[in-house]
PDB file of C-alpha atoms and ligand atoms in Angstrom:
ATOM      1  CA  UNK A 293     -22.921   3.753  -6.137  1.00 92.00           C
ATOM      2  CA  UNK A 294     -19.345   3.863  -7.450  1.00 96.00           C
ATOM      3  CA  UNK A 295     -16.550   4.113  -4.287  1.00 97.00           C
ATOM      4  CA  UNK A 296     -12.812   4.484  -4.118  1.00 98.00           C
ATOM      5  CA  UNK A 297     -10.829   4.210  -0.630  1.00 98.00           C
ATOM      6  CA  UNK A 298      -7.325   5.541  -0.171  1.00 97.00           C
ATOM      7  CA  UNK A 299      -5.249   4.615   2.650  1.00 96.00           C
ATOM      8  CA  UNK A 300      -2.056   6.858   3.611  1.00 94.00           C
ATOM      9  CA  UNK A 301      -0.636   3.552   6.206  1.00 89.00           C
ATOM     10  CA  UNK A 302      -1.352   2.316   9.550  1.00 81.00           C
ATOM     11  CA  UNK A 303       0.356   4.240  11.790  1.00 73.00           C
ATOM     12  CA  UNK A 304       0.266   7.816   9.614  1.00 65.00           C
ATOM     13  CA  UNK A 305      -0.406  10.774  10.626  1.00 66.00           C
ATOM     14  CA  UNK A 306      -3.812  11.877  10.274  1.00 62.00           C
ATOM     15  CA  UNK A 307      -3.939  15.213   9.086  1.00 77.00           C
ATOM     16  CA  UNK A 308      -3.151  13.661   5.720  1.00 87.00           C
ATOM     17  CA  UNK A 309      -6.943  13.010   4.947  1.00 88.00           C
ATOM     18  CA  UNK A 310      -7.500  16.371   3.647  1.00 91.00           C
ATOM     19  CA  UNK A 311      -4.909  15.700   1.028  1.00 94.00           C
ATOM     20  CA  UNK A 312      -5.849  12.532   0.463  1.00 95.00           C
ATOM     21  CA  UNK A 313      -9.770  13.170  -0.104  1.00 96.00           C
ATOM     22  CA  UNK A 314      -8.155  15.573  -2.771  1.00 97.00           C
ATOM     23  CA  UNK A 315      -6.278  13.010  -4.507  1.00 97.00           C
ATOM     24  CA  UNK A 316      -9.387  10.801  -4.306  1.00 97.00           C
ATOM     25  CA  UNK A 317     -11.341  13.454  -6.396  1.00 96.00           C
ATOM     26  CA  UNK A 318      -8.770  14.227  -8.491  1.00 97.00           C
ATOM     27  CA  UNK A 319      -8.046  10.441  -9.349  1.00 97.00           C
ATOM     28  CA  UNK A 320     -11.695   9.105  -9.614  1.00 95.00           C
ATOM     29  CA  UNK A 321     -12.047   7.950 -13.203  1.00 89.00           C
ATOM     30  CA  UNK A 322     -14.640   6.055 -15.065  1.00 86.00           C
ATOM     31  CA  UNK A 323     -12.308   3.020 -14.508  1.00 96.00           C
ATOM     32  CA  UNK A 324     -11.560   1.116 -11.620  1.00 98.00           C
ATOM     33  CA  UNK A 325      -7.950  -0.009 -12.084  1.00 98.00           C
ATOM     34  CA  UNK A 326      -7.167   3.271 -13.569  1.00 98.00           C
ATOM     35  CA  UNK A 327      -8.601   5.145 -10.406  1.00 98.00           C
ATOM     36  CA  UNK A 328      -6.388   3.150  -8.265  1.00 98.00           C
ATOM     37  CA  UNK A 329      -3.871   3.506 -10.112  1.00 98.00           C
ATOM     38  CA  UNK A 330      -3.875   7.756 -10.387  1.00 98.00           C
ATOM     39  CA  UNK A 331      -4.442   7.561  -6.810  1.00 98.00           C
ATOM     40  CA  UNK A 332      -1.255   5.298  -5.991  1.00 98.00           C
ATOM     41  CA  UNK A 333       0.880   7.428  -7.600  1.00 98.00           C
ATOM     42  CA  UNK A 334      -0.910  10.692  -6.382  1.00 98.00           C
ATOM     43  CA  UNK A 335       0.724   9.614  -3.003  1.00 97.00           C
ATOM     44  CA  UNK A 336       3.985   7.722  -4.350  1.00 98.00           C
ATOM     45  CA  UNK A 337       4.965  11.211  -5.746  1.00 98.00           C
ATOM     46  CA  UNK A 338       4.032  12.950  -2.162  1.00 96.00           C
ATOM     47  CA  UNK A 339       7.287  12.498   0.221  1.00 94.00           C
ATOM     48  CA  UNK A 340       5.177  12.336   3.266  1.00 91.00           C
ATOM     49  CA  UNK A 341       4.206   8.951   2.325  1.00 93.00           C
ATOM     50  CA  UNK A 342       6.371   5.719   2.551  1.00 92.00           C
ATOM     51  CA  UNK A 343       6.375   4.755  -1.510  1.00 96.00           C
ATOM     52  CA  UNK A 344       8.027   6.515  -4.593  1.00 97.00           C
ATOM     53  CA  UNK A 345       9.449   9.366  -3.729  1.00 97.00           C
ATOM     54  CA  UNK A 346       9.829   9.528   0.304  1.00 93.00           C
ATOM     55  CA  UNK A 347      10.296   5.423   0.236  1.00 94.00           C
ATOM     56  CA  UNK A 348      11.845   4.638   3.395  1.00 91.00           C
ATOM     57  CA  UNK A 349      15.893   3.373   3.189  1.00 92.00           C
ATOM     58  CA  UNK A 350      17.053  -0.509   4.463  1.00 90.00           C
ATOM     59  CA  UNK A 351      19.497  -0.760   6.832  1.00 85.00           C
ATOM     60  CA  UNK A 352      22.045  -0.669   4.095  1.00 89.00           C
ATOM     61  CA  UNK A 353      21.009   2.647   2.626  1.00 90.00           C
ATOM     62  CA  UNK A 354      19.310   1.589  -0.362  1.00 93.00           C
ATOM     63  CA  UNK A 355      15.576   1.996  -0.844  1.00 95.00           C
ATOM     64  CA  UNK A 356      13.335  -1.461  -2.516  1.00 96.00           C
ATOM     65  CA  UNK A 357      10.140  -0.881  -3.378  1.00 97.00           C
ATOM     66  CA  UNK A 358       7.262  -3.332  -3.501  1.00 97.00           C
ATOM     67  CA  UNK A 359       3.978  -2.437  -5.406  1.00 98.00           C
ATOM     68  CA  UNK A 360       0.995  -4.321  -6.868  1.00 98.00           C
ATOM     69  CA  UNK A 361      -1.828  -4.444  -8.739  1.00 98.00           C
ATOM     70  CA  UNK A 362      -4.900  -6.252  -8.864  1.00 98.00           C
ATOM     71  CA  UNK A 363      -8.415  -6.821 -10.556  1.00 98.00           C
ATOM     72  CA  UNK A 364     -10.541  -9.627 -10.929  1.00 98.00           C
ATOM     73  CA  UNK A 365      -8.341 -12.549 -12.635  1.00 98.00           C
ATOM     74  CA  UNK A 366      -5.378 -10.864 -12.705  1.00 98.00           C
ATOM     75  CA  UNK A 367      -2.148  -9.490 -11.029  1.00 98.00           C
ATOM     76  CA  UNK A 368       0.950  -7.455 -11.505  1.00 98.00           C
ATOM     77  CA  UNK A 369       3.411  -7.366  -9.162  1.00 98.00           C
ATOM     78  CA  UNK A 370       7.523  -5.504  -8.059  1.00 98.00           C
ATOM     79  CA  UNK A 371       9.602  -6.435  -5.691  1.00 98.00           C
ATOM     80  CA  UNK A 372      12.768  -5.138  -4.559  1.00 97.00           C
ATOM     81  CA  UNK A 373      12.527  -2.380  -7.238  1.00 98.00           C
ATOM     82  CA  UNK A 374      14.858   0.128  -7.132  1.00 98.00           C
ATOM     83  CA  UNK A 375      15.388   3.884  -9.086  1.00 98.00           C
ATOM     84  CA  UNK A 376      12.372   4.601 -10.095  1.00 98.00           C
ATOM     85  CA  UNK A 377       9.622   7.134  -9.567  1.00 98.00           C
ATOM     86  CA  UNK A 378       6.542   5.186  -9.803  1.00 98.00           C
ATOM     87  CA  UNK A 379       6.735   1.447  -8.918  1.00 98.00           C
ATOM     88  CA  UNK A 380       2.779   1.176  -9.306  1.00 98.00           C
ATOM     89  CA  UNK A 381       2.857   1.630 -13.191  1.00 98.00           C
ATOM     90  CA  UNK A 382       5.508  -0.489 -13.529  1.00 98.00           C
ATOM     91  CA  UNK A 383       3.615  -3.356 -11.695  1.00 98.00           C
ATOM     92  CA  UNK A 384       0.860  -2.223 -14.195  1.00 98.00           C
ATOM     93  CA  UNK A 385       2.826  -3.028 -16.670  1.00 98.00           C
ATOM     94  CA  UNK A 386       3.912  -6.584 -15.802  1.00 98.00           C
ATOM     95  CA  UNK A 387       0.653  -7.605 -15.678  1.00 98.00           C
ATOM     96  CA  UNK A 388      -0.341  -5.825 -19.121  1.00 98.00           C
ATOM     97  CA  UNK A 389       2.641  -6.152 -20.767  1.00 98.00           C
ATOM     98  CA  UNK A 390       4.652  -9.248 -19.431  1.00 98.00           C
ATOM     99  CA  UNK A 391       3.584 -12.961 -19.311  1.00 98.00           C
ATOM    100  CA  UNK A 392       4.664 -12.880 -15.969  1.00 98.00           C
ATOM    101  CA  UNK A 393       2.821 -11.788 -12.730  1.00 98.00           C
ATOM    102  CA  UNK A 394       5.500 -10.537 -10.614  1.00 98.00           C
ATOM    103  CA  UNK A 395       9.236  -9.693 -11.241  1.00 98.00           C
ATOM    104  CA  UNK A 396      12.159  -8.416  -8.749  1.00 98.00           C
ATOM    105  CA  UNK A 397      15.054  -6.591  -8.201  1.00 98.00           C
ATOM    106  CA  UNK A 398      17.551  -6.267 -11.225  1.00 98.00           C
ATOM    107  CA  UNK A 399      14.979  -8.145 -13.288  1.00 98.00           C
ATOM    108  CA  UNK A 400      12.348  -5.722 -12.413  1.00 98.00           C
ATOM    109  CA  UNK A 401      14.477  -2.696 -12.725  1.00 98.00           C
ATOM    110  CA  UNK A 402      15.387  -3.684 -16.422  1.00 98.00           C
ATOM    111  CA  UNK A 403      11.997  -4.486 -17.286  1.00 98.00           C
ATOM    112  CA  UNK A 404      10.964  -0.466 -16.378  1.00 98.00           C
ATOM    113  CA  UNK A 405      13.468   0.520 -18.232  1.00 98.00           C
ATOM    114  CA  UNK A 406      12.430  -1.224 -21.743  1.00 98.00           C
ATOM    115  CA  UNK A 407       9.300  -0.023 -20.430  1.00 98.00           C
ATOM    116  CA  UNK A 408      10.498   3.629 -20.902  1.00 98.00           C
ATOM    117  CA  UNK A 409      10.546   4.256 -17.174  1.00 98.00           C
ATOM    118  CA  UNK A 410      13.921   6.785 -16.471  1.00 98.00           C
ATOM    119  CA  UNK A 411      16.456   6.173 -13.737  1.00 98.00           C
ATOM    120  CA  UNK A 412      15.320   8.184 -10.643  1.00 98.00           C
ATOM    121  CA  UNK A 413      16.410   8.609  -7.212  1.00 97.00           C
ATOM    122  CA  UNK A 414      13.381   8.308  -4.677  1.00 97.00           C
ATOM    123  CA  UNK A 415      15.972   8.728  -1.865  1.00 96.00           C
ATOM    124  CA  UNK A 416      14.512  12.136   0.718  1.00 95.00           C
ATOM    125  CA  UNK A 417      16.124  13.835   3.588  1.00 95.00           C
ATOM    126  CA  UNK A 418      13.628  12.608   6.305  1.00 90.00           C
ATOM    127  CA  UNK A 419      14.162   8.883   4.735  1.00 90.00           C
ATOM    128  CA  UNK A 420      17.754   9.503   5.320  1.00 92.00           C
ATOM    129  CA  UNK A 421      17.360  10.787   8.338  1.00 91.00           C
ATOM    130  CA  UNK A 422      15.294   7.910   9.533  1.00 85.00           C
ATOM    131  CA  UNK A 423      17.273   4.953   8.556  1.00 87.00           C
ATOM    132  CA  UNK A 424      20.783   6.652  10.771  1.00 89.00           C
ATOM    133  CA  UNK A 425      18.026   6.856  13.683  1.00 85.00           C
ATOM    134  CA  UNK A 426      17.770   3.095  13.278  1.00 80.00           C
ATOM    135  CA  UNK A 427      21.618   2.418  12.776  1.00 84.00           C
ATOM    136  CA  UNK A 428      22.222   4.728  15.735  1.00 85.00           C
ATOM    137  CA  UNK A 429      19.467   3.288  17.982  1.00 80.00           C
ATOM    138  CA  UNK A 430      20.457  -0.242  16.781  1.00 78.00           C
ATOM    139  CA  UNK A 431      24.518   0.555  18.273  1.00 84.00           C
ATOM    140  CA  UNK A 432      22.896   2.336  21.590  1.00 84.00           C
ATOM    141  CA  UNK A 433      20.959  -1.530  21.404  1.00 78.00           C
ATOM    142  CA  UNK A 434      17.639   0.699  22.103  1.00 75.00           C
ATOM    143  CA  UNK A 435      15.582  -0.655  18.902  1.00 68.00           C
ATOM    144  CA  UNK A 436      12.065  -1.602  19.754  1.00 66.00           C
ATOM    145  CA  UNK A 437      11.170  -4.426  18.976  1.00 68.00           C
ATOM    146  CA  UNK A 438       9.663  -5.538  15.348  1.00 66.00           C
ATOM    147  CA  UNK A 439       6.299  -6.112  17.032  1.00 63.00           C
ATOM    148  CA  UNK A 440       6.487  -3.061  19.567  1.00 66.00           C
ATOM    149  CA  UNK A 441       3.289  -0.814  18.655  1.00 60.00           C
ATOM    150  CA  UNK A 442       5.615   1.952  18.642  1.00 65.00           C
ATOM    151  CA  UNK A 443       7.876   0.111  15.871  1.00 63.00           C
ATOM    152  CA  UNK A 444       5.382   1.332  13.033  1.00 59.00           C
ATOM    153  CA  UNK A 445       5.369   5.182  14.188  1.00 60.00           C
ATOM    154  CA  UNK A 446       9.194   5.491  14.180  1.00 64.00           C
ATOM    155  CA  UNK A 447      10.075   2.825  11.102  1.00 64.00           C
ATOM    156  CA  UNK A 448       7.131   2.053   9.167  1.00 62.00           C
ATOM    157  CA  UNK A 449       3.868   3.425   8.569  1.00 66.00           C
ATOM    158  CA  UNK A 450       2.960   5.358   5.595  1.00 79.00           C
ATOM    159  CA  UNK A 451       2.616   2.822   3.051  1.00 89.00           C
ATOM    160  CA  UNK A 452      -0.005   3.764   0.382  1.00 96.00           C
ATOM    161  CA  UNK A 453      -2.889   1.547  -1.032  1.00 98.00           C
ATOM    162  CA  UNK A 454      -6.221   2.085  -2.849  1.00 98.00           C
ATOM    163  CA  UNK A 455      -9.233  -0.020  -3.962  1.00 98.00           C
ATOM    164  CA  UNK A 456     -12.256   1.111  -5.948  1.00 98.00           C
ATOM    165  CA  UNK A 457     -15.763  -0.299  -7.231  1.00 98.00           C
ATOM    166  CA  UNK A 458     -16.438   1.669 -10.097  1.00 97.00           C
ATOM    167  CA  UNK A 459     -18.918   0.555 -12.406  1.00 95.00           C
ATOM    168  CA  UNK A 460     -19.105  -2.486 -10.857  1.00 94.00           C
ATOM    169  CA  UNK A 461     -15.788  -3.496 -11.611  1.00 97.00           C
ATOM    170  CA  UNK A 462     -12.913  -3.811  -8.448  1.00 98.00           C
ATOM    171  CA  UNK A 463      -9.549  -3.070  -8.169  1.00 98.00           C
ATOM    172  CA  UNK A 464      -6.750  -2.502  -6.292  1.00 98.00           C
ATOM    173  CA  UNK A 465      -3.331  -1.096  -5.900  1.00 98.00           C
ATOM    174  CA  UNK A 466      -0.432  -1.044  -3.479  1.00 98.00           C
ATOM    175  CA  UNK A 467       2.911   0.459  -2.811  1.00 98.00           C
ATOM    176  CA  UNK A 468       6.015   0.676  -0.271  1.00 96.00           C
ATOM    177  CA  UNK A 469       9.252   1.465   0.969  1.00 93.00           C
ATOM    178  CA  UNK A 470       8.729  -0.781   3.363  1.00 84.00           C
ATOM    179  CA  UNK A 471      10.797  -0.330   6.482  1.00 78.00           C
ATOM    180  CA  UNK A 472      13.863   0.899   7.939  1.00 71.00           C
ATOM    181  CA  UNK A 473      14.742  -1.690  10.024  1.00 76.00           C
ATOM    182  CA  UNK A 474      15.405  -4.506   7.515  1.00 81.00           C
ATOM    183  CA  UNK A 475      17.644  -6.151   5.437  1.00 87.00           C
ATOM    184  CA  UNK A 476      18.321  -5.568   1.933  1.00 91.00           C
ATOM    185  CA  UNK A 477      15.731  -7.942  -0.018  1.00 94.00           C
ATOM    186  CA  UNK A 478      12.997  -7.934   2.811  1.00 92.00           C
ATOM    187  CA  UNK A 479      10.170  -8.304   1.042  1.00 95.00           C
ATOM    188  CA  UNK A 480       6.452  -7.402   2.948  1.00 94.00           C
ATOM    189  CA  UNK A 481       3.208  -8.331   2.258  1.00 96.00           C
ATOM    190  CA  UNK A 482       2.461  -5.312   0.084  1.00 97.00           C
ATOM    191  CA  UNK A 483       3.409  -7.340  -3.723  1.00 98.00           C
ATOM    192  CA  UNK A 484       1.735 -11.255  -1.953  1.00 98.00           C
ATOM    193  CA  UNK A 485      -1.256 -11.791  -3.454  1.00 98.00           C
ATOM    194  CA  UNK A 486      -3.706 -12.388  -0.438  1.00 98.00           C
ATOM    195  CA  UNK A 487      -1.621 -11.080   2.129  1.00 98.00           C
ATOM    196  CA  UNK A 488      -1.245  -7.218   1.088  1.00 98.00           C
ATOM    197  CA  UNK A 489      -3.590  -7.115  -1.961  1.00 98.00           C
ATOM    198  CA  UNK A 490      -6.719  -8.892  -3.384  1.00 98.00           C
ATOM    199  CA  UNK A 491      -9.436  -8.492  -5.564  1.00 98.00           C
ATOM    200  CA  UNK A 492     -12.451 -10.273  -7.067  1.00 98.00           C
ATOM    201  CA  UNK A 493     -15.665 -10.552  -8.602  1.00 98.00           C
ATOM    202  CA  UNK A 494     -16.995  -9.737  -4.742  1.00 98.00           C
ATOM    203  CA  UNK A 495     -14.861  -6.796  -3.879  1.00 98.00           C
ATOM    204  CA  UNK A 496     -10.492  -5.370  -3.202  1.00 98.00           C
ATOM    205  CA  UNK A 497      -8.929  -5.664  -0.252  1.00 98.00           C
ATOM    206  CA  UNK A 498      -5.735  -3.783   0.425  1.00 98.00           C
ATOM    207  CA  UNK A 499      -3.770  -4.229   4.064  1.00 97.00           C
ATOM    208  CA  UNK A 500      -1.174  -2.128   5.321  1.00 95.00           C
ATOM    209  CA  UNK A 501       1.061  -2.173   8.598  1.00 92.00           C
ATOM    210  CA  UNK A 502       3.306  -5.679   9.813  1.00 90.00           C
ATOM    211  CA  UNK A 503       3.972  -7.128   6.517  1.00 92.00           C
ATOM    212  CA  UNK A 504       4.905 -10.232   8.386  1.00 92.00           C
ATOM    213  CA  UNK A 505       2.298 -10.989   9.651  1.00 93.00           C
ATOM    214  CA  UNK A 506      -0.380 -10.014   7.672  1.00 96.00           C
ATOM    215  CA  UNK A 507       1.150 -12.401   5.786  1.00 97.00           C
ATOM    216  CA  UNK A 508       1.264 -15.543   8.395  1.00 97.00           C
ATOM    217  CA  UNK A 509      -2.547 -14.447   8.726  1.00 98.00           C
ATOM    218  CA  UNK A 510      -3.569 -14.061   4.684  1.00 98.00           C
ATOM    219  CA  UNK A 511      -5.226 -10.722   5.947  1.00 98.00           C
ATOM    220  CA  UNK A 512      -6.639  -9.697   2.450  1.00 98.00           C
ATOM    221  CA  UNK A 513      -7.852 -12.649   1.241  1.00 98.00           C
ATOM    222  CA  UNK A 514      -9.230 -13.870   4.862  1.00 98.00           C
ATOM    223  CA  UNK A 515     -11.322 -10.249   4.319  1.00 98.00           C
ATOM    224  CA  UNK A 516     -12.555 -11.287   0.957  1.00 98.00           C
ATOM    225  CA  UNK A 517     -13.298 -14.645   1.559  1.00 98.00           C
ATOM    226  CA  UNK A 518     -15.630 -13.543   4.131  1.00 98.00           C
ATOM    227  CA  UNK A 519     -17.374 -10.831   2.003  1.00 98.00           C
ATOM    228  CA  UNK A 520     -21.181 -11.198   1.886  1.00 97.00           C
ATOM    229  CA  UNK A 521     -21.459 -13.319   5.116  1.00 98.00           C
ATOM    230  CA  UNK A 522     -21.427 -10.226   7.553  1.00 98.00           C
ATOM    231  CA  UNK A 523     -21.048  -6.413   7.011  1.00 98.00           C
ATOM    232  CA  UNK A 524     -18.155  -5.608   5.660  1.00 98.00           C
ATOM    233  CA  UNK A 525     -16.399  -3.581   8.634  1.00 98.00           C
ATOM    234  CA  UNK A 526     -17.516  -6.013  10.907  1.00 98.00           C
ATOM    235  CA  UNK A 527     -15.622  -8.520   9.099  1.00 98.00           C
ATOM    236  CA  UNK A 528     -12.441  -6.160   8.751  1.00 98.00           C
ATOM    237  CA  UNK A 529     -12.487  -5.254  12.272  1.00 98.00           C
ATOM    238  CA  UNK A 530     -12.577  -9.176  13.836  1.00 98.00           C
ATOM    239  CA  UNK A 531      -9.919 -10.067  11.078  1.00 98.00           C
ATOM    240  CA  UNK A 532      -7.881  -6.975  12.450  1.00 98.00           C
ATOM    241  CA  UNK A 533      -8.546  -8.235  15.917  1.00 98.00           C
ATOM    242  CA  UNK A 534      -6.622 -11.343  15.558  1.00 98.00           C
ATOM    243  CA  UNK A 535      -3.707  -9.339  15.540  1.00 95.00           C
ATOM    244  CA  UNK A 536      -3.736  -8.124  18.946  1.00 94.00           C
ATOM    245  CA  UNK A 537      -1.701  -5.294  19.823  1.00 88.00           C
ATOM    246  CA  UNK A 538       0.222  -5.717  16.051  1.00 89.00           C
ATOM    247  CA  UNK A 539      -0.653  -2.714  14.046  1.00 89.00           C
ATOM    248  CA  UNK A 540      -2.563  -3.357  11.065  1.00 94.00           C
ATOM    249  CA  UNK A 541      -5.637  -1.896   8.531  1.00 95.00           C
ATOM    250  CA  UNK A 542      -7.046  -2.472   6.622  1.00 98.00           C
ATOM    251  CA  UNK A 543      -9.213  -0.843   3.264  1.00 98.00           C
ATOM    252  CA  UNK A 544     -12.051  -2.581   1.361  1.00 98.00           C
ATOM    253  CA  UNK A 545     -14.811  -2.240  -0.905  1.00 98.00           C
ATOM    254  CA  UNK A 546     -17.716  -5.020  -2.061  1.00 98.00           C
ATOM    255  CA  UNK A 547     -20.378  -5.000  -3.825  1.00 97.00           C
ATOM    256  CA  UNK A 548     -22.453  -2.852  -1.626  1.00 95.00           C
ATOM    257  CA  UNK A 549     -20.148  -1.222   0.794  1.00 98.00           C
ATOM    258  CA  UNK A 550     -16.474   0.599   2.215  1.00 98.00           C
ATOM    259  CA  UNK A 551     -14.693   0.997   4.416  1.00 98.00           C
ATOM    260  CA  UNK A 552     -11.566   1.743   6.334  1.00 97.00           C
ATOM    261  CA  UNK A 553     -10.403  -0.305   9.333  1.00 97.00           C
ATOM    262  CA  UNK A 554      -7.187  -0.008  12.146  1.00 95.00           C
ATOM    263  CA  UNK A 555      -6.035  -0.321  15.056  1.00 92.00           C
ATOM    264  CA  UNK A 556      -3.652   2.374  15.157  1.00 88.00           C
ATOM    265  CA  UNK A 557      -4.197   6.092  13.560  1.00 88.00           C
ATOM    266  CA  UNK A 558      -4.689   5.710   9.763  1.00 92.00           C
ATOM    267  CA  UNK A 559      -5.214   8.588   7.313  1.00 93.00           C
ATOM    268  CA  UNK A 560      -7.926   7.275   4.517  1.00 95.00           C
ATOM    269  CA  UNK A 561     -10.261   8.979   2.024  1.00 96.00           C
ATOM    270  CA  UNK A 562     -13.629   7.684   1.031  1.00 97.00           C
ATOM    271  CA  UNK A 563     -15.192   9.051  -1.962  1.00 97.00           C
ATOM    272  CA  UNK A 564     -18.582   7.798  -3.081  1.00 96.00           C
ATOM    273  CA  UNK A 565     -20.171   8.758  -6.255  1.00 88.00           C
ATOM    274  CA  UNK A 566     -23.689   8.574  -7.685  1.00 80.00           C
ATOM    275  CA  UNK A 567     -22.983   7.765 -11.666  1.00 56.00           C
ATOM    276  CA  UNK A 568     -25.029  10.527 -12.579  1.00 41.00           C
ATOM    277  CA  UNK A 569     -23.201  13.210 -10.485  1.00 54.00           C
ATOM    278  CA  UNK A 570     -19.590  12.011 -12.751  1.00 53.00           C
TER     279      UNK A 570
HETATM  280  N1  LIG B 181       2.931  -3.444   5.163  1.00 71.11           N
HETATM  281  C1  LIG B 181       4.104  -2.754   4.714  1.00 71.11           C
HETATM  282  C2  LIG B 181       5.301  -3.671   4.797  1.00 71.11           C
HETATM  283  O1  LIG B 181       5.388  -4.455   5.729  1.00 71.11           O
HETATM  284  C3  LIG B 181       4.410  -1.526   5.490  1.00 71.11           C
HETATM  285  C4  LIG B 181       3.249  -0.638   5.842  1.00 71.11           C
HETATM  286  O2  LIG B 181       2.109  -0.986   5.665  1.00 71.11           O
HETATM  287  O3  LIG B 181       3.505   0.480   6.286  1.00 71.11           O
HETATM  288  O4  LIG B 181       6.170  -3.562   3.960  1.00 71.11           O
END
């Protein structure tokens, strides 16, 4: 049976899934990275979520984006991407069109741009509004802390990711504003291979929620390498528990399962096909 599981962030609201199952219709293809892919952007180009348009602004005003993509054997990644509508294809691109795996910031930017991508603000209202709630909470000195559960509701949250098995072939994509309470060139775990994102010949893996540490803890490619030696939520929720009161989730697929794992709300969308019903 064919799957692809959407993810709307750790910490999202969750009347988002009826969207989302929509967008996990309307992206299912008969290919796995292209599924993803459709699906990414589905949400990039929705300004509810945190990526694309909607992307949430660093403490300096601007908005960097992070996305990736991933299939068996290979990876494309931006960081620090700025003006432009869909970071996802353009991390599709380095990795079909580049001899590189990941490029960032000005270098990135450029590269969309010989790749036909057009100069586009991503910049909202409610992003806007969001990042002068930090700078003002930041000068009352009432910021939560980075690790405060409540950090990912107010500054966070909403970061998109997909993975799919479709014809027995993975893959996965990823994409962010990250958060408002950073620095200009804060990168997250979203665009690290094995932290945010990772896929094999045993399944995709794509985290959302900390990016620091899901990164210290490898959270995608602790998953994977554990694939096959328990059922796969099981494995996603004891990986998720090592992060205590952090928020984090988790979405996966392997060879003969799916799921969607956190410990905060998440918004998700499973859709399972039978070959013959496509
Ligand atoms: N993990 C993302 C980051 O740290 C944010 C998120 O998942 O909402 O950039």
């Amino acid at each position: 049976m064919d799957a692809l599981v959407l993810h709307g962030g750790a910490g999202h609201k969750s009347e988002l899934r009826d969207v989302m199952q929509k967008y996990a219709e309307e992206a299912f293809k008969n290919d796995a990275l292209e599924s993803v892919i459709q699906a990414v952007v589905f949400m990039e180009d929705n300004p509810l979520f945190n990526a694309g348009t909607g992307s949430n602004m660093r403490m300096d005003g601007s908005i960097q984006m992070d996305a990736a993509v991933m299939v068996p054997g290979d990876f494309g990644a931006v960081i620090n991407i700025e003006n432009v509508k869909n970071p996802v294809l353009v991390a599709r691109d380095v990795m079909h069109h580049s001899p590189h795996l990941i490029l960032a910031g000005d270098g990135a930017v450029k590269f969309a741009r010989k790749m036909g991508y057009p100069e586009y603000n991503p910049a909202t209202e409610k992003a806007r509004e969001r990042r002068d709630k930090v700078i003002q909470e930041l000068r009352n000195g009432k910021i939560p802390s980075y690790y405060h559960p409540d950090f990912l509701m107010e500054f966070l949250g909403d970061t998109v990711g997909a993975v799919a098995r479709i014809d027995e072939k993975f893959a996965a994509a990823v994409s962010t504003g990250g958060t408002s309470l950073t620095l200009r060139g804060r990168v997250g775990d979203s665009p690290i291979i094995g932290a945010g994102i990772y896929c094999g010949e045993n399944g995709a893996v794509v985290a959302t929620g900390i990016g620091e540490e899901i990164i210290r803890h490898m959270l995608s490619l602790a998953i994977y390498n554990r694939i096959g030696t328990a059922p796969l939520e099981e494995i996603c929720r004891e990986e998720i528990e090592k992060f205590g009161d952090v928020p984090v989730g988790v979405i996966a697929v392997s060879i003969e399962e799916e799921c969607a794992v956190s410990n905060r709300n998440m918004p998700y969308a499973i859709l399972r096909m039978e070959e013959r019903n496509r």
